[in-house]
Phi, psi and omega in degrees: 000131179265147179248149179301144178276161176304325179295328181280324183267338186080002181262113183278161175306135182092349177259157180239160177297326180294319177298317179295319180297317179296317180298314183289333174293323177296317178299315182297328179280356179083015179286151175272136174271128182253169189302322184274358182281156173292141177209151176299147179301325181289325175299313179298315182297315180297320180294316179299316178300312186288315183291318179294322176297321177295317179297316178301321181296325179292315184284324175289327180295347175290334191289312184300321180275328180300332178298340185260002181301316182282351182245011179299145188284349180205164178297321179300311180296324181294315182293323177297315182292320177299319179295321180294313180298321177297321177301318182297321176299319178296322178297320176300320179297313179306316187285321175299320177297319179298319178292326179295333178294345180263002178103356176287150176254150180300319182299315181294320181295316180293323178295322178297322177293308187293331179279349182088000180290318179270152180257165171219172184300122186295344183296337181278004173267003176270145181281155174254103187277327184225169178297329179296336177300324179299316178292320182291327174298316179298317184284310186270308185292312177291328176296317177294319180298319180298319179301317181288317184287329175297321176295317182291340176297342177259010185291167189282341181268116188305307181301323178289317180301314183291324176299322181295325180300313181291318181297318181299322181296324179281323179297331179300321177293321179299318181296314180296321180295318179295317179298316180300319179297310185292320178298319179298317181287325179295337179257009185265217182288164176304322179294319179293319179297318179295322179295318179295317180295319179298319178296318178297318180302324184271335186257347183300305184290320174301323177295322177294318180292331183304332183279005170098159180291168174305144187299333177295337180256008182252110188293340185258351187300322184300308183288327178295322177289319181303320185260017171072017176280320181244120187260348179221155178283161176303319182291326177295316180294321179298320180295321176298318179298314181296314183299328179280317192272330181301308180300323181292319178294319179294321179297328179286354178089016181263157180252123181281130187281059179218099183295342181265000181296130178203165180256131181272183185295334179274359179091003178278140176275125182253130183263166176279185182296138177268135182274086185291340177300321177295317180304309183290327178294321178292319178299319181284354180083011180280338175229158175086195192250033181304314182297317180294319181296314180291327176297319178294319179293322178296318179298318179295320179297316180293318181295334181269006183300322182294330178290316179297320179296319180295318179296320179294318179297319179296316179298316180298319180294319179296322178293320179296319178297317180296323180292324179290000000 
């Protein structure tokens, strides 16, 4: 007689079915799981993977827009962009701290990123060719992120849920700022309108892919849904994003680059086929700027070594004083 494996049951060595039943009853009641609570090893592993990947996405996500700080067209636009990039750094900090509550270390997470072992949102491997890209990232990329993060604000792990509440409030400003920029350009000169349309042509499909593959093709969706980490499917979140953004883009006078886009009888906007081959190629680093993004993060990490060394020396000295 064969017995189910830990991979099939989700019960790791040293765990019991009773512990899992109690844990899943807490999830079913809508309780938040906190750092000191018992949790399955797989729940912890999935959260560390997901939260650290989210944190990596925030810090790598600073790069495409950060390239435009010195080229912003006005002091107002420059200060807005600087504040936004600074916010993204803060979001990375919130999320790294949330992952640390699960036992992950900052050093291990950063090493996983820099070595290419850990992933981040592939949308940040696309280049920003014009200033309008900065606005389109705010409107579409941050808009898609808000849809996903609003869902995660209700997830079962307390520290992650609470981090999402704060991050969403700040991302809302980023989204509004991006929309304001693109609407202004769409109503501006012919050159500005062309720039806005070109940015939409290049960012529409990556924003759609950013919300993840169909759940049937996502290996982690099942367990994430089971344990209340993920409350909606990728396709449900994508549909919410489309229903909100399509009317606004059309109202701005822009053309969405999807010839199959149409509205069904229920009022939902239905999109054409997504080219997932591009999505997976960008994730694997076969297309896009993965090498350049990781190179920039490695350079920043190396340049900051003296700060880490100084902080460690100060900490060691304070401990020595306390011990004396």
